[in-house]
Short mmCIF file of N, CA and C in Angstrom, two decimals:
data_model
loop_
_atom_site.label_atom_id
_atom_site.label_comp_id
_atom_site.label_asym_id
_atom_site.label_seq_id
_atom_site.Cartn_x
_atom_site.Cartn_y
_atom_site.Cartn_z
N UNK A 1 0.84 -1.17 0.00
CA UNK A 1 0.00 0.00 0.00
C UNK A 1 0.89 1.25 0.00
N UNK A 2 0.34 1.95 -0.49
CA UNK A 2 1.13 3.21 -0.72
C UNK A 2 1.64 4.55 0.34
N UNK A 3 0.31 4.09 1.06
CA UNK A 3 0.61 5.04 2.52
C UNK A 3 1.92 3.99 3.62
N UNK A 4 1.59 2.95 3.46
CA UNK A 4 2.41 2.17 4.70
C UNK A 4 3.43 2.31 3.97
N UNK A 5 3.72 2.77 2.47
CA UNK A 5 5.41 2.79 2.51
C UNK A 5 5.89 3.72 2.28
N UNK A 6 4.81 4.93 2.29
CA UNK A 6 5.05 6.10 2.82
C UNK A 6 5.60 6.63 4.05
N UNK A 7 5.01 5.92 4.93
CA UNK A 7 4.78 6.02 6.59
C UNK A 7 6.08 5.13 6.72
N UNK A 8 6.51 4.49 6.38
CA UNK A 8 7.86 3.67 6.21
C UNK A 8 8.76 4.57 6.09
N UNK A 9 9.17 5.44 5.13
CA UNK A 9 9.82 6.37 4.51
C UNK A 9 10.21 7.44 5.32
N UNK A 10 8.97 8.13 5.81
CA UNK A 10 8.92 8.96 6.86
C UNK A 10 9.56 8.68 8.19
N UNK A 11 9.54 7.28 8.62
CA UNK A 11 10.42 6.91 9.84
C UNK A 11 11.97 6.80 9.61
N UNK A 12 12.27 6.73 8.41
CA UNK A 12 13.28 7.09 7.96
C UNK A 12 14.36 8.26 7.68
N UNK A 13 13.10 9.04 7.21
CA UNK A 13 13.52 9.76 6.60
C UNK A 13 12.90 11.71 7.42
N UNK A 14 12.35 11.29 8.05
CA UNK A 14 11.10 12.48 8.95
C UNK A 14 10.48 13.27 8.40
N UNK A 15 9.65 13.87 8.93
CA UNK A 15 8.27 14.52 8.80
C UNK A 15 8.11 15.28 7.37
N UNK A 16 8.76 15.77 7.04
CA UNK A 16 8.88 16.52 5.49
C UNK A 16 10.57 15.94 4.42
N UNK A 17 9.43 15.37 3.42
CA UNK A 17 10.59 14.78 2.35
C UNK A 17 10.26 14.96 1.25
N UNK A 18 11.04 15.06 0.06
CA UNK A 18 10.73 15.41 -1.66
C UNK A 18 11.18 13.92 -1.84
N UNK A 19 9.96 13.73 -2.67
CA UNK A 19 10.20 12.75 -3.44
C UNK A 19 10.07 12.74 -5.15
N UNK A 20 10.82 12.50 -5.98
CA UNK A 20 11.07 12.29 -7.37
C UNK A 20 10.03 11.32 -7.94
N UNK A 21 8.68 11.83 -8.39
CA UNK A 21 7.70 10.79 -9.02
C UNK A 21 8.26 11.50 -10.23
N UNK A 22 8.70 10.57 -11.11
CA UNK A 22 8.86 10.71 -12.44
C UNK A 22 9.22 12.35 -12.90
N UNK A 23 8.37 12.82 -13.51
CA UNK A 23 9.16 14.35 -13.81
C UNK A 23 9.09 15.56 -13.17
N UNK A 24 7.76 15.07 -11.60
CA UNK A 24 7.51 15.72 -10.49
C UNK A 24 8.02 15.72 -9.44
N UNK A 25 8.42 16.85 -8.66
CA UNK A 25 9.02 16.42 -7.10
C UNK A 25 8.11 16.60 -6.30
N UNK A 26 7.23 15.94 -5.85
CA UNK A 26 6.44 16.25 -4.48
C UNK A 26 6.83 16.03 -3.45
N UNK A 27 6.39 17.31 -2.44
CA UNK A 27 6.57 17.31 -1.17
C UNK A 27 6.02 15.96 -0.27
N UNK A 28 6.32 15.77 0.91
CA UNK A 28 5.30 14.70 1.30
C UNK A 28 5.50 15.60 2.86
N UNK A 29 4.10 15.90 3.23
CA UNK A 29 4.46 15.97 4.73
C UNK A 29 3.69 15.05 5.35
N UNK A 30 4.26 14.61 6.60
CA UNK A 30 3.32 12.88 7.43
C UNK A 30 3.31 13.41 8.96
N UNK A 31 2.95 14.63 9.54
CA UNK A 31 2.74 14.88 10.74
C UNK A 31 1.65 16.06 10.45
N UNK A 32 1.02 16.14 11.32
CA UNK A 32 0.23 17.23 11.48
C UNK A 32 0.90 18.25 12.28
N UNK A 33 1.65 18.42 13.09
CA UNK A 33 2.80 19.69 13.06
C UNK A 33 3.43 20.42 11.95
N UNK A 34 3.96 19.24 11.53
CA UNK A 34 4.72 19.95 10.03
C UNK A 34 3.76 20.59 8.78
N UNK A 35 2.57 19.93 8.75
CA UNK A 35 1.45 20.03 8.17
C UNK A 35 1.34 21.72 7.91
N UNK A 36 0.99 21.76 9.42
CA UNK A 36 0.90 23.09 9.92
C UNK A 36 1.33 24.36 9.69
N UNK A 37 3.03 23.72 9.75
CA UNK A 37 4.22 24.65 10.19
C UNK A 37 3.86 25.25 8.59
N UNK A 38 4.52 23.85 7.59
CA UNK A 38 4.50 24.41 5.99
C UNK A 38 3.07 25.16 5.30
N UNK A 39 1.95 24.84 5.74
CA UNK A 39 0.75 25.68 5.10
C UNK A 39 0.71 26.78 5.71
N UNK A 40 0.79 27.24 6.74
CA UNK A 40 1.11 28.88 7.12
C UNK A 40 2.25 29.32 7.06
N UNK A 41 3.40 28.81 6.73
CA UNK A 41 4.49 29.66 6.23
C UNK A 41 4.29 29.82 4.43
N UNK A 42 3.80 28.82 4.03
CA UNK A 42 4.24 28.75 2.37
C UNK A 42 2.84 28.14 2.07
N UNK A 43 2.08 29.19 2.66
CA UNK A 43 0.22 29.28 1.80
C UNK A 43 0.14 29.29 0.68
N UNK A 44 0.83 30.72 0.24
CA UNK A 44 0.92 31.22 -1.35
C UNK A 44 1.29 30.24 -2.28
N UNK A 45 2.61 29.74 -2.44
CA UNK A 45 2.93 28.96 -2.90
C UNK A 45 2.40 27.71 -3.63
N UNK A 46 1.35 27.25 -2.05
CA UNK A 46 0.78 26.28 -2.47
C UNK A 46 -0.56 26.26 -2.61
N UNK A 47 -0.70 27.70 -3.11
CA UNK A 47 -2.83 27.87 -3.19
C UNK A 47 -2.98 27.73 -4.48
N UNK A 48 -1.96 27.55 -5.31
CA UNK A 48 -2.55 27.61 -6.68
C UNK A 48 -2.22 26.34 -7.85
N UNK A 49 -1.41 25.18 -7.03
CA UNK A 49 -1.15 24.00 -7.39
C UNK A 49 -2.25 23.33 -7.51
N UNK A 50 -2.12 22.74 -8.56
CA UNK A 50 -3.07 21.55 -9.33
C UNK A 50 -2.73 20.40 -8.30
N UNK A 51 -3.79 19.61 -8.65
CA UNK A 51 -3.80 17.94 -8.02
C UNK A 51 -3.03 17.05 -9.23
N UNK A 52 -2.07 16.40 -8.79
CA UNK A 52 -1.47 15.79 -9.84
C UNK A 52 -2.22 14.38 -10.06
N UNK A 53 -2.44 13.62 -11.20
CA UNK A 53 -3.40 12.20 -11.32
C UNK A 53 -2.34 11.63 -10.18
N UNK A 54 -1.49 11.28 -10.06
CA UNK A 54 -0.59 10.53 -9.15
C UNK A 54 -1.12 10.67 -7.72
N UNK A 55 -1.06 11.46 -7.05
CA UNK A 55 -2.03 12.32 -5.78
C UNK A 55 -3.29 11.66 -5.89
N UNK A 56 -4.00 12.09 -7.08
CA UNK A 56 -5.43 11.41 -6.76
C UNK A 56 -5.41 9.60 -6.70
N UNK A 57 -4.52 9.25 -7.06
CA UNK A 57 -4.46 7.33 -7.11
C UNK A 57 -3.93 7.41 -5.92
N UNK A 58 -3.12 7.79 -5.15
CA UNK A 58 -2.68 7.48 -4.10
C UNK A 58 -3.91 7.63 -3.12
N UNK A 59 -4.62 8.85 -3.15
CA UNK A 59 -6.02 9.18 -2.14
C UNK A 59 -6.96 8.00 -2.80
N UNK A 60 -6.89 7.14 -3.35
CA UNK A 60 -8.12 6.01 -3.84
C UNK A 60 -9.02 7.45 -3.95
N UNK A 61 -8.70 8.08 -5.28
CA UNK A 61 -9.39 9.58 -5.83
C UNK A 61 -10.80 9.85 -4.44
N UNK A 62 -10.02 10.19 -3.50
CA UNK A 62 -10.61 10.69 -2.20
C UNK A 62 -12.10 9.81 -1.46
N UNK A 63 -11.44 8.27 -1.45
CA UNK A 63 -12.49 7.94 -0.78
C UNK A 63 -11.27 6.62 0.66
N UNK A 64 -10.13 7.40 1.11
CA UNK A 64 -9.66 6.60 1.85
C UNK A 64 -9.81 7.05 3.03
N UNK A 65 -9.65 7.00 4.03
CA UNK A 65 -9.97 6.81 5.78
C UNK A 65 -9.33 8.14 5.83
#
């Protein structure tokens, strides 16, 4: 599953990591602190980003827990 080897990654690697999907780098944040920290420092930034199809397969296109 894609989250448990996410959540894998993250124990590894901690709370905020870039990861290289193909010709995208997405952020990954896995705490709700960091969550936090990065959407009120760097709102702007990220108010006007698209949902990438990759994002939506990972959310089972927004019907996961």
């Amino acid at each position: 599953m894609p989250n448990e080897s996410l959540a894998r990654l993250s124990e590894m690697h901690g709370p905020l990591m870039a990861l290289q999907l193909g010709f995208i780098t997405t952020v990954v944040v896995s705490s709700a602190e960091m969550a936090e920290q990065v959407l009120h420092k760097h709102d702007q930034a990220f108010a006007g980003r698209t949902v990438r199809d990759v994002v939506t397969v990972f959310d089972y296109h927004h019907h996961s827990l």
